[in-house]
Amino acid sequence: LQSHIALNVSVFSGNLTGSDLRSGDSAKVRRGMSFKTSILGVSAQMEYDFVDNRYYSSRNRIRPSIGFGINYIKFDPQGEYLGTWYKLQPLGTGGQTLPGSTEAPYKLTTLGAPISMNFRYHLTKSTIFSLSATYH
């Protein structure tokens, strides 16, 4: 966008899983629960480059930047019981179905505010190594 400002748009997809059987806690192992959820997200971030990002220079091979933005995340948690997978949100696993609760079931989408740091090393004008970390 400008000499030190860039726009980063990304799509990410993945799966999170967990199992009591891998916990090492005997009470949890006896309980035998496990879960999984697929995650799909879309993110847009503004990045501030500490070095002018428009030009290649062999003197400025290291190009650090920081970024912040917004992301939209969709997920669908499921739990396994006796070999069958069940969707957890309709079961009220956040306590919504307990007697006296007035809470609605939790949403299966959320907004986030990612913050990122990037370190790019320009080996040549067209070969760049990058290390990125993002906290969502």
PDB file of N, CA and C in Angstrom, residues 8-111:
ATOM      1  N   ASN A   8      -2.162  -7.815   4.323  1.00  0.00           N
ATOM      2  CA  ASN A   8      -2.021  -9.263   4.267  1.00  0.00           C
ATOM      3  C   ASN A   8      -3.408  -9.872   4.444  1.00  0.00           C
ATOM      4  N   VAL A   9      -3.866 -10.629   3.469  1.00  0.00           N
ATOM      5  CA  VAL A   9      -5.142 -11.330   3.551  1.00  0.00           C
ATOM      6  C   VAL A   9      -4.836 -12.821   3.483  1.00  0.00           C
ATOM      7  N   SER A  10      -5.422 -13.593   4.399  1.00  0.00           N
ATOM      8  CA  SER A  10      -5.119 -15.021   4.413  1.00  0.00           C
ATOM      9  C   SER A  10      -6.357 -15.842   4.754  1.00  0.00           C
ATOM     10  N   VAL A  11      -6.305 -17.101   4.360  1.00  0.00           N
ATOM     11  CA  VAL A  11      -7.321 -18.095   4.692  1.00  0.00           C
ATOM     12  C   VAL A  11      -6.586 -19.253   5.357  1.00  0.00           C
ATOM     13  N   PHE A  12      -7.104 -19.723   6.473  1.00  0.00           N
ATOM     14  CA  PHE A  12      -6.470 -20.848   7.133  1.00  0.00           C
ATOM     15  C   PHE A  12      -7.510 -21.894   7.494  1.00  0.00           C
ATOM     16  N   SER A  13      -7.049 -23.132   7.516  1.00  0.00           N
ATOM     17  CA  SER A  13      -7.917 -24.267   7.801  1.00  0.00           C
ATOM     18  C   SER A  13      -7.127 -25.285   8.605  1.00  0.00           C
ATOM     19  N   GLY A  14      -7.782 -25.944   9.536  1.00  0.00           N
ATOM     20  CA  GLY A  14      -7.086 -26.949  10.322  1.00  0.00           C
ATOM     21  C   GLY A  14      -8.040 -27.730  11.198  1.00  0.00           C
ATOM     22  N   ASN A  15      -7.473 -28.618  11.987  1.00  0.00           N
ATOM     23  CA  ASN A  15      -8.237 -29.433  12.925  1.00  0.00           C
ATOM     24  C   ASN A  15      -7.552 -29.405  14.280  1.00  0.00           C
ATOM     25  N   LEU A  16      -8.353 -29.295  15.333  1.00  0.00           N
ATOM     26  CA  LEU A  16      -7.863 -29.430  16.703  1.00  0.00           C
ATOM     27  C   LEU A  16      -8.443 -30.713  17.264  1.00  0.00           C
ATOM     28  N   THR A  17      -7.628 -31.459  17.985  1.00  0.00           N
ATOM     29  CA  THR A  17      -8.099 -32.698  18.596  1.00  0.00           C
ATOM     30  C   THR A  17      -7.529 -32.824  20.005  1.00  0.00           C
ATOM     31  N   GLY A  18      -8.184 -33.607  20.811  1.00  0.00           N
ATOM     32  CA  GLY A  18      -7.700 -33.905  22.153  1.00  0.00           C
ATOM     33  C   GLY A  18      -8.347 -35.185  22.659  1.00  0.00           C
ATOM     34  N   SER A  19      -7.650 -35.865  23.556  1.00  0.00           N
ATOM     35  CA  SER A  19      -8.181 -37.121  24.080  1.00  0.00           C
ATOM     36  C   SER A  19      -7.743 -37.310  25.518  1.00  0.00           C
ATOM     37  N   ASP A  20      -8.671 -37.721  26.369  1.00  0.00           N
ATOM     38  CA  ASP A  20      -8.340 -38.059  27.756  1.00  0.00           C
ATOM     39  C   ASP A  20      -7.325 -39.193  27.818  1.00  0.00           C
ATOM     40  N   LEU A  21      -7.348 -40.079  26.844  1.00  0.00           N
ATOM     41  CA  LEU A  21      -6.468 -41.248  26.870  1.00  0.00           C
ATOM     42  C   LEU A  21      -4.991 -40.856  26.812  1.00  0.00           C
ATOM     43  N   ARG A  22      -4.691 -39.650  26.317  1.00  0.00           N
ATOM     44  CA  ARG A  22      -3.305 -39.178  26.238  1.00  0.00           C
ATOM     45  C   ARG A  22      -2.948 -38.238  27.392  1.00  0.00           C
ATOM     46  N   SER A  23      -3.846 -38.069  28.373  1.00  0.00           N
ATOM     47  CA  SER A  23      -3.638 -37.061  29.404  1.00  0.00           C
ATOM     48  C   SER A  23      -2.642 -37.485  30.483  1.00  0.00           C
ATOM     49  N   GLY A  24      -2.529 -38.776  30.778  1.00  0.00           N
ATOM     50  CA  GLY A  24      -1.686 -39.219  31.882  1.00  0.00           C
ATOM     51  C   GLY A  24      -2.381 -39.120  33.231  1.00  0.00           C
ATOM     52  N   ASP A  25      -3.589 -38.576  33.281  1.00  0.00           N
ATOM     53  CA  ASP A  25      -4.379 -38.453  34.499  1.00  0.00           C
ATOM     54  C   ASP A  25      -5.334 -39.648  34.540  1.00  0.00           C
ATOM     55  N   SER A  26      -5.210 -40.505  35.561  1.00  0.00           N
ATOM     56  CA  SER A  26      -5.985 -41.752  35.592  1.00  0.00           C
ATOM     57  C   SER A  26      -7.495 -41.497  35.613  1.00  0.00           C
ATOM     58  N   ALA A  27      -7.953 -40.437  36.289  1.00  0.00           N
ATOM     59  CA  ALA A  27      -9.395 -40.136  36.312  1.00  0.00           C
ATOM     60  C   ALA A  27      -9.882 -39.764  34.911  1.00  0.00           C
ATOM     61  N   LYS A  28      -9.091 -38.997  34.194  1.00  0.00           N
ATOM     62  CA  LYS A  28      -9.477 -38.609  32.838  1.00  0.00           C
ATOM     63  C   LYS A  28      -9.396 -39.795  31.883  1.00  0.00           C
ATOM     64  N   VAL A  29      -8.407 -40.660  32.073  1.00  0.00           N
ATOM     65  CA  VAL A  29      -8.299 -41.849  31.219  1.00  0.00           C
ATOM     66  C   VAL A  29      -9.532 -42.721  31.410  1.00  0.00           C
ATOM     67  N   ARG A  30      -9.994 -42.893  32.664  1.00  0.00           N
ATOM     68  CA  ARG A  30     -11.215 -43.676  32.919  1.00  0.00           C
ATOM     69  C   ARG A  30     -12.433 -43.024  32.270  1.00  0.00           C
ATOM     70  N   ARG A  31     -12.476 -41.686  32.279  1.00  0.00           N
ATOM     71  CA  ARG A  31     -13.592 -40.975  31.650  1.00  0.00           C
ATOM     72  C   ARG A  31     -13.612 -41.254  30.148  1.00  0.00           C
ATOM     73  N   GLY A  32     -12.456 -41.268  29.512  1.00  0.00           N
ATOM     74  CA  GLY A  32     -12.333 -41.681  28.113  1.00  0.00           C
ATOM     75  C   GLY A  32     -12.924 -40.735  27.083  1.00  0.00           C
ATOM     76  N   MET A  33     -13.002 -39.436  27.360  1.00  0.00           N
ATOM     77  CA  MET A  33     -13.568 -38.487  26.404  1.00  0.00           C
ATOM     78  C   MET A  33     -12.517 -38.076  25.372  1.00  0.00           C
ATOM     79  N   SER A  34     -12.975 -37.698  24.214  1.00  0.00           N
ATOM     80  CA  SER A  34     -12.106 -37.098  23.202  1.00  0.00           C
ATOM     81  C   SER A  34     -12.942 -36.117  22.391  1.00  0.00           C
ATOM     82  N   PHE A  35     -12.246 -35.157  21.769  1.00  0.00           N
ATOM     83  CA  PHE A  35     -12.960 -34.159  20.980  1.00  0.00           C
ATOM     84  C   PHE A  35     -12.182 -33.859  19.718  1.00  0.00           C
ATOM     85  N   LYS A  36     -12.872 -33.233  18.770  1.00  0.00           N
ATOM     86  CA  LYS A  36     -12.237 -32.727  17.563  1.00  0.00           C
ATOM     87  C   LYS A  36     -13.069 -31.553  17.069  1.00  0.00           C
ATOM     88  N   THR A  37     -12.438 -30.663  16.371  1.00  0.00           N
ATOM     89  CA  THR A  37     -13.146 -29.573  15.720  1.00  0.00           C
ATOM     90  C   THR A  37     -12.362 -29.129  14.500  1.00  0.00           C
ATOM     91  N   SER A  38     -13.071 -28.903  13.420  1.00  0.00           N
ATOM     92  CA  SER A  38     -12.446 -28.311  12.253  1.00  0.00           C
ATOM     93  C   SER A  38     -12.517 -26.801  12.424  1.00  0.00           C
ATOM     94  N   ILE A  39     -11.530 -26.100  11.884  1.00  0.00           N
ATOM     95  CA  ILE A  39     -11.477 -24.644  11.988  1.00  0.00           C
ATOM     96  C   ILE A  39     -11.241 -24.073  10.597  1.00  0.00           C
ATOM     97  N   LEU A  40     -12.012 -23.055  10.254  1.00  0.00           N
ATOM     98  CA  LEU A  40     -11.810 -22.327   9.009  1.00  0.00           C
ATOM     99  C   LEU A  40     -11.799 -20.849   9.364  1.00  0.00           C
ATOM    100  N   GLY A  41     -10.790 -20.135   8.901  1.00  0.00           N
ATOM    101  CA  GLY A  41     -10.683 -18.728   9.236  1.00  0.00           C
ATOM    102  C   GLY A  41     -10.259 -17.879   8.053  1.00  0.00           C
ATOM    103  N   VAL A  42     -10.672 -16.634   8.093  1.00  0.00           N
ATOM    104  CA  VAL A  42     -10.282 -15.629   7.099  1.00  0.00           C
ATOM    105  C   VAL A  42      -9.751 -14.440   7.892  1.00  0.00           C
ATOM    106  N   SER A  43      -8.609 -13.918   7.462  1.00  0.00           N
ATOM    107  CA  SER A  43      -7.964 -12.856   8.214  1.00  0.00           C
ATOM    108  C   SER A  43      -7.488 -11.742   7.286  1.00  0.00           C
ATOM    109  N   ALA A  44      -7.582 -10.510   7.748  1.00  0.00           N
ATOM    110  CA  ALA A  44      -7.023  -9.351   7.042  1.00  0.00           C
ATOM    111  C   ALA A  44      -6.197  -8.563   8.051  1.00  0.00           C
ATOM    112  N   GLN A  45      -4.950  -8.276   7.685  1.00  0.00           N
ATOM    113  CA  GLN A  45      -4.049  -7.565   8.581  1.00  0.00           C
ATOM    114  C   GLN A  45      -3.321  -6.441   7.867  1.00  0.00           C
ATOM    115  N   MET A  46      -3.087  -5.375   8.592  1.00  0.00           N
ATOM    116  CA  MET A  46      -2.195  -4.315   8.134  1.00  0.00           C
ATOM    117  C   MET A  46      -0.839  -4.617   8.747  1.00  0.00           C
ATOM    118  N   GLU A  47       0.206  -4.539   7.930  1.00  0.00           N
ATOM    119  CA  GLU A  47       1.552  -4.793   8.427  1.00  0.00           C
ATOM    120  C   GLU A  47       2.407  -3.548   8.276  1.00  0.00           C
ATOM    121  N   TYR A  48       3.184  -3.268   9.299  1.00  0.00           N
ATOM    122  CA  TYR A  48       4.130  -2.164   9.245  1.00  0.00           C
ATOM    123  C   TYR A  48       5.520  -2.759   9.048  1.00  0.00           C
ATOM    124  N   ASP A  49       6.154  -2.449   7.928  1.00  0.00           N
ATOM    125  CA  ASP A  49       7.505  -2.904   7.633  1.00  0.00           C
ATOM    126  C   ASP A  49       8.494  -1.858   8.144  1.00  0.00           C
ATOM    127  N   PHE A  50       9.469  -2.284   8.932  1.00  0.00           N
ATOM    128  CA  PHE A  50      10.452  -1.355   9.477  1.00  0.00           C
ATOM    129  C   PHE A  50      11.437  -0.872   8.414  1.00  0.00           C
ATOM    130  N   VAL A  51      11.491  -1.568   7.283  1.00  0.00           N
ATOM    131  CA  VAL A  51      12.355  -1.191   6.159  1.00  0.00           C
ATOM    132  C   VAL A  51      11.451  -0.991   4.943  1.00  0.00           C
ATOM    133  N   ASP A  52      11.756  -0.012   4.116  1.00  0.00           N
ATOM    134  CA  ASP A  52      10.974   0.257   2.904  1.00  0.00           C
ATOM    135  C   ASP A  52      10.797  -1.046   2.123  1.00  0.00           C
ATOM    136  N   ASN A  53       9.542  -1.440   1.920  1.00  0.00           N
ATOM    137  CA  ASN A  53       9.257  -2.743   1.302  1.00  0.00           C
ATOM    138  C   ASN A  53       9.185  -2.704  -0.217  1.00  0.00           C
ATOM    139  N   ARG A  54       9.394  -1.550  -0.826  1.00  0.00           N
ATOM    140  CA  ARG A  54       9.239  -1.442  -2.281  1.00  0.00           C
ATOM    141  C   ARG A  54      10.499  -1.805  -3.052  1.00  0.00           C
ATOM    142  N   TYR A  55      11.657  -1.712  -2.409  1.00  0.00           N
ATOM    143  CA  TYR A  55      12.907  -1.883  -3.145  1.00  0.00           C
ATOM    144  C   TYR A  55      13.764  -2.964  -2.524  1.00  0.00           C
ATOM    145  N   TYR A  56      14.484  -3.693  -3.375  1.00  0.00           N
ATOM    146  CA  TYR A  56      15.451  -4.682  -2.913  1.00  0.00           C
ATOM    147  C   TYR A  56      16.793  -3.999  -2.724  1.00  0.00           C
ATOM    148  N   SER A  57      17.435  -4.296  -1.612  1.00  0.00           N
ATOM    149  CA  SER A  57      18.776  -3.775  -1.359  1.00  0.00           C
ATOM    150  C   SER A  57      19.577  -4.860  -0.667  1.00  0.00           C
ATOM    151  N   SER A  58      20.777  -5.137  -1.175  1.00  0.00           N
ATOM    152  CA  SER A  58      21.609  -6.164  -0.545  1.00  0.00           C
ATOM    153  C   SER A  58      22.099  -5.699   0.827  1.00  0.00           C
ATOM    154  N   ARG A  59      22.029  -4.401   1.113  1.00  0.00           N
ATOM    155  CA  ARG A  59      22.425  -3.888   2.432  1.00  0.00           C
ATOM    156  C   ARG A  59      21.324  -4.097   3.466  1.00  0.00           C
ATOM    157  N   ASN A  60      20.083  -4.178   3.043  1.00  0.00           N
ATOM    158  CA  ASN A  60      18.947  -4.362   3.958  1.00  0.00           C
ATOM    159  C   ASN A  60      18.267  -5.702   3.689  1.00  0.00           C
ATOM    160  N   ARG A  61      18.971  -6.768   3.931  1.00  0.00           N
ATOM    161  CA  ARG A  61      18.418  -8.101   3.657  1.00  0.00           C
ATOM    162  C   ARG A  61      17.391  -8.530   4.707  1.00  0.00           C
ATOM    163  N   ILE A  62      17.538  -8.071   5.933  1.00  0.00           N
ATOM    164  CA  ILE A  62      16.608  -8.441   7.003  1.00  0.00           C
ATOM    165  C   ILE A  62      15.496  -7.406   7.042  1.00  0.00           C
ATOM    166  N   ARG A  63      14.260  -7.884   6.947  1.00  0.00           N
ATOM    167  CA  ARG A  63      13.088  -7.007   6.878  1.00  0.00           C
ATOM    168  C   ARG A  63      12.071  -7.413   7.946  1.00  0.00           C
ATOM    169  N   PRO A  64      12.153  -6.852   9.151  1.00  0.00           N
ATOM    170  CA  PRO A  64      11.157  -7.170  10.175  1.00  0.00           C
ATOM    171  C   PRO A  64       9.880  -6.361   9.963  1.00  0.00           C
ATOM    172  N   SER A  65       8.769  -6.907  10.434  1.00  0.00           N
ATOM    173  CA  SER A  65       7.492  -6.191  10.382  1.00  0.00           C
ATOM    174  C   SER A  65       6.589  -6.666  11.508  1.00  0.00           C
ATOM    175  N   ILE A  66       5.614  -5.840  11.835  1.00  0.00           N
ATOM    176  CA  ILE A  66       4.579  -6.208  12.801  1.00  0.00           C
ATOM    177  C   ILE A  66       3.228  -5.971  12.139  1.00  0.00           C
ATOM    178  N   GLY A  67       2.222  -6.656  12.605  1.00  0.00           N
ATOM    179  CA  GLY A  67       0.906  -6.499  11.997  1.00  0.00           C
ATOM    180  C   GLY A  67      -0.216  -6.692  13.001  1.00  0.00           C
ATOM    181  N   PHE A  68      -1.351  -6.163  12.665  1.00  0.00           N
ATOM    182  CA  PHE A  68      -2.560  -6.375  13.457  1.00  0.00           C
ATOM    183  C   PHE A  68      -3.750  -6.354  12.511  1.00  0.00           C
ATOM    184  N   GLY A  69      -4.818  -6.987  12.924  1.00  0.00           N
ATOM    185  CA  GLY A  69      -5.974  -7.037  12.035  1.00  0.00           C
ATOM    186  C   GLY A  69      -7.178  -7.651  12.686  1.00  0.00           C
ATOM    187  N   ILE A  70      -7.991  -8.285  11.861  1.00  0.00           N
ATOM    188  CA  ILE A  70      -9.230  -8.914  12.316  1.00  0.00           C
ATOM    189  C   ILE A  70      -9.383 -10.241  11.582  1.00  0.00           C
ATOM    190  N   ASN A  71      -9.928 -11.241  12.280  1.00  0.00           N
ATOM    191  CA  ASN A  71     -10.209 -12.491  11.591  1.00  0.00           C
ATOM    192  C   ASN A  71     -11.570 -13.044  12.001  1.00  0.00           C
ATOM    193  N   TYR A  72     -12.113 -13.842  11.117  1.00  0.00           N
ATOM    194  CA  TYR A  72     -13.403 -14.509  11.291  1.00  0.00           C
ATOM    195  C   TYR A  72     -13.096 -15.999  11.350  1.00  0.00           C
ATOM    196  N   ILE A  73     -13.550 -16.662  12.403  1.00  0.00           N
ATOM    197  CA  ILE A  73     -13.243 -18.077  12.604  1.00  0.00           C
ATOM    198  C   ILE A  73     -14.545 -18.858  12.752  1.00  0.00           C
ATOM    199  N   LYS A  74     -14.619 -19.982  12.042  1.00  0.00           N
ATOM    200  CA  LYS A  74     -15.775 -20.890  12.101  1.00  0.00           C
ATOM    201  C   LYS A  74     -15.270 -22.236  12.605  1.00  0.00           C
ATOM    202  N   PHE A  75     -15.985 -22.832  13.551  1.00  0.00           N
ATOM    203  CA  PHE A  75     -15.586 -24.116  14.112  1.00  0.00           C
ATOM    204  C   PHE A  75     -16.818 -24.952  14.418  1.00  0.00           C
ATOM    205  N   ASP A  76     -16.624 -26.244  14.674  1.00  0.00           N
ATOM    206  CA  ASP A  76     -17.743 -27.163  14.926  1.00  0.00           C
ATOM    207  C   ASP A  76     -17.271 -28.286  15.847  1.00  0.00           C
ATOM    208  N   PRO A  77     -17.222 -28.045  17.175  1.00  0.00           N
ATOM    209  CA  PRO A  77     -16.704 -29.055  18.094  1.00  0.00           C
ATOM    210  C   PRO A  77     -17.584 -30.296  18.173  1.00  0.00           C
ATOM    211  N   GLN A  78     -16.908 -31.449  18.235  1.00  0.00           N
ATOM    212  CA  GLN A  78     -17.583 -32.739  18.358  1.00  0.00           C
ATOM    213  C   GLN A  78     -16.873 -33.565  19.419  1.00  0.00           C
ATOM    214  N   GLY A  79     -17.637 -34.386  20.099  1.00  0.00           N
ATOM    215  CA  GLY A  79     -17.081 -35.278  21.114  1.00  0.00           C
ATOM    216  C   GLY A  79     -17.420 -36.720  20.784  1.00  0.00           C
ATOM    217  N   GLU A  80     -16.534 -37.620  21.175  1.00  0.00           N
ATOM    218  CA  GLU A  80     -16.744 -39.051  20.907  1.00  0.00           C
ATOM    219  C   GLU A  80     -17.178 -39.753  22.182  1.00  0.00           C
ATOM    220  N   TYR A  81     -18.218 -40.541  22.055  1.00  0.00           N
ATOM    221  CA  TYR A  81     -18.694 -41.366  23.164  1.00  0.00           C
ATOM    222  C   TYR A  81     -19.036 -42.738  22.620  1.00  0.00           C
ATOM    223  N   LEU A  82     -18.381 -43.762  23.146  1.00  0.00           N
ATOM    224  CA  LEU A  82     -18.587 -45.149  22.732  1.00  0.00           C
ATOM    225  C   LEU A  82     -18.487 -45.320  21.218  1.00  0.00           C
ATOM    226  N   GLY A  83     -17.503 -44.658  20.623  1.00  0.00           N
ATOM    227  CA  GLY A  83     -17.243 -44.816  19.200  1.00  0.00           C
ATOM    228  C   GLY A  83     -18.089 -43.977  18.264  1.00  0.00           C
ATOM    229  N   THR A  84     -19.023 -43.195  18.808  1.00  0.00           N
ATOM    230  CA  THR A  84     -19.868 -42.332  17.977  1.00  0.00           C
ATOM    231  C   THR A  84     -19.527 -40.876  18.262  1.00  0.00           C
ATOM    232  N   TRP A  85     -19.446 -40.062  17.193  1.00  0.00           N
ATOM    233  CA  TRP A  85     -19.146 -38.640  17.321  1.00  0.00           C
ATOM    234  C   TRP A  85     -20.442 -37.842  17.392  1.00  0.00           C
ATOM    235  N   TYR A  86     -20.524 -36.930  18.369  1.00  0.00           N
ATOM    236  CA  TYR A  86     -21.695 -36.081  18.575  1.00  0.00           C
ATOM    237  C   TYR A  86     -21.291 -34.610  18.504  1.00  0.00           C
ATOM    238  N   LYS A  87     -22.137 -33.789  17.884  1.00  0.00           N
ATOM    239  CA  LYS A  87     -21.911 -32.346  17.877  1.00  0.00           C
ATOM    240  C   LYS A  87     -22.145 -31.830  19.300  1.00  0.00           C
ATOM    241  N   LEU A  88     -21.199 -31.053  19.830  1.00  0.00           N
ATOM    242  CA  LEU A  88     -21.258 -30.633  21.231  1.00  0.00           C
ATOM    243  C   LEU A  88     -22.133 -29.408  21.471  1.00  0.00           C
ATOM    244  N   GLN A  89     -22.178 -28.478  20.534  1.00  0.00           N
ATOM    245  CA  GLN A  89     -22.934 -27.244  20.754  1.00  0.00           C
ATOM    246  C   GLN A  89     -24.413 -27.505  21.034  1.00  0.00           C
ATOM    247  N   PRO A  90     -25.111 -28.371  20.273  1.00  0.00           N
ATOM    248  CA  PRO A  90     -26.528 -28.617  20.576  1.00  0.00           C
ATOM    249  C   PRO A  90     -26.752 -29.299  21.929  1.00  0.00           C
ATOM    250  N   LEU A  91     -25.713 -29.941  22.474  1.00  0.00           N
ATOM    251  CA  LEU A  91     -25.843 -30.603  23.771  1.00  0.00           C
ATOM    252  C   LEU A  91     -25.713 -29.632  24.936  1.00  0.00           C
ATOM    253  N   GLY A  92     -25.332 -28.378  24.647  1.00  0.00           N
ATOM    254  CA  GLY A  92     -25.198 -27.382  25.714  1.00  0.00           C
ATOM    255  C   GLY A  92     -23.970 -27.605  26.568  1.00  0.00           C
ATOM    256  N   THR A  93     -22.858 -27.994  25.969  1.00  0.00           N
ATOM    257  CA  THR A  93     -21.650 -28.302  26.733  1.00  0.00           C
ATOM    258  C   THR A  93     -21.033 -27.078  27.402  1.00  0.00           C
ATOM    259  N   GLY A  94     -21.566 -25.899  27.164  1.00  0.00           N
ATOM    260  CA  GLY A  94     -21.148 -24.700  27.876  1.00  0.00           C
ATOM    261  C   GLY A  94     -22.033 -24.439  29.086  1.00  0.00           C
ATOM    262  N   GLY A  95     -22.890 -25.391  29.464  1.00  0.00           N
ATOM    263  CA  GLY A  95     -23.760 -25.267  30.627  1.00  0.00           C
ATOM    264  C   GLY A  95     -25.128 -24.680  30.311  1.00  0.00           C
ATOM    265  N   GLN A  96     -25.460 -24.477  29.037  1.00  0.00           N
ATOM    266  CA  GLN A  96     -26.718 -23.820  28.674  1.00  0.00           C
ATOM    267  C   GLN A  96     -27.948 -24.658  28.982  1.00  0.00           C
ATOM    268  N   THR A  97     -27.818 -25.959  29.061  1.00  0.00           N
ATOM    269  CA  THR A  97     -29.000 -26.805  29.295  1.00  0.00           C
ATOM    270  C   THR A  97     -29.184 -27.175  30.759  1.00  0.00           C
ATOM    271  N   LEU A  98     -28.336 -26.624  31.633  1.00  0.00           N
ATOM    272  CA  LEU A  98     -28.493 -26.909  33.056  1.00  0.00           C
ATOM    273  C   LEU A  98     -29.744 -26.224  33.590  1.00  0.00           C
ATOM    274  N   PRO A  99     -30.407 -26.803  34.580  1.00  0.00           N
ATOM    275  CA  PRO A  99     -31.602 -26.173  35.140  1.00  0.00           C
ATOM    276  C   PRO A  99     -31.289 -24.758  35.634  1.00  0.00           C
ATOM    277  N   GLY A 100     -32.136 -23.802  35.271  1.00  0.00           N
ATOM    278  CA  GLY A 100     -31.967 -22.417  35.696  1.00  0.00           C
ATOM    279  C   GLY A 100     -31.088 -21.576  34.781  1.00  0.00           C
ATOM    280  N   SER A 101     -30.457 -22.191  33.800  1.00  0.00           N
ATOM    281  CA  SER A 101     -29.606 -21.414  32.898  1.00  0.00           C
ATOM    282  C   SER A 101     -30.450 -20.641  31.894  1.00  0.00           C
ATOM    283  N   THR A 102     -30.085 -19.405  31.671  1.00  0.00           N
ATOM    284  CA  THR A 102     -30.796 -18.583  30.684  1.00  0.00           C
ATOM    285  C   THR A 102     -29.920 -18.288  29.473  1.00  0.00           C
ATOM    286  N   GLU A 103     -28.747 -18.885  29.427  1.00  0.00           N
ATOM    287  CA  GLU A 103     -27.828 -18.629  28.319  1.00  0.00           C
ATOM    288  C   GLU A 103     -28.228 -19.404  27.075  1.00  0.00           C
ATOM    289  N   ALA A 104     -28.030 -18.763  25.935  1.00  0.00           N
ATOM    290  CA  ALA A 104     -28.241 -19.434  24.648  1.00  0.00           C
ATOM    291  C   ALA A 104     -27.000 -20.276  24.335  1.00  0.00           C
ATOM    292  N   PRO A 105     -27.136 -21.286  23.472  1.00  0.00           N
ATOM    293  CA  PRO A 105     -25.945 -22.058  23.085  1.00  0.00           C
ATOM    294  C   PRO A 105     -24.888 -21.141  22.482  1.00  0.00           C
ATOM    295  N   TYR A 106     -23.621 -21.505  22.729  1.00  0.00           N
ATOM    296  CA  TYR A 106     -22.529 -20.690  22.188  1.00  0.00           C
ATOM    297  C   TYR A 106     -22.552 -20.718  20.667  1.00  0.00           C
ATOM    298  N   LYS A 107     -22.030 -19.653  20.086  1.00  0.00           N
ATOM    299  CA  LYS A 107     -21.998 -19.544  18.624  1.00  0.00           C
ATOM    300  C   LYS A 107     -20.863 -20.383  18.066  1.00  0.00           C
ATOM    301  N   LEU A 108     -21.013 -20.791  16.814  1.00  0.00           N
ATOM    302  CA  LEU A 108     -19.988 -21.593  16.142  1.00  0.00           C
ATOM    303  C   LEU A 108     -19.090 -20.724  15.265  1.00  0.00           C
ATOM    304  N   THR A 109     -19.169 -19.417  15.448  1.00  0.00           N
ATOM    305  CA  THR A 109     -18.290 -18.479  14.763  1.00  0.00           C
ATOM    306  C   THR A 109     -17.828 -17.445  15.776  1.00  0.00           C
ATOM    307  N   THR A 110     -16.699 -16.840  15.505  1.00  0.00           N
ATOM    308  CA  THR A 110     -16.191 -15.788  16.377  1.00  0.00           C
ATOM    309  C   THR A 110     -15.303 -14.847  15.586  1.00  0.00           C
ATOM    310  N   LEU A 111     -15.105 -13.672  16.135  1.00  0.00           N
ATOM    311  CA  LEU A 111     -14.159 -12.719  15.569  1.00  0.00           C
ATOM    312  C   LEU A 111     -12.913 -12.708  16.439  1.00  0.00           C
TER     313      LEU A 111
END
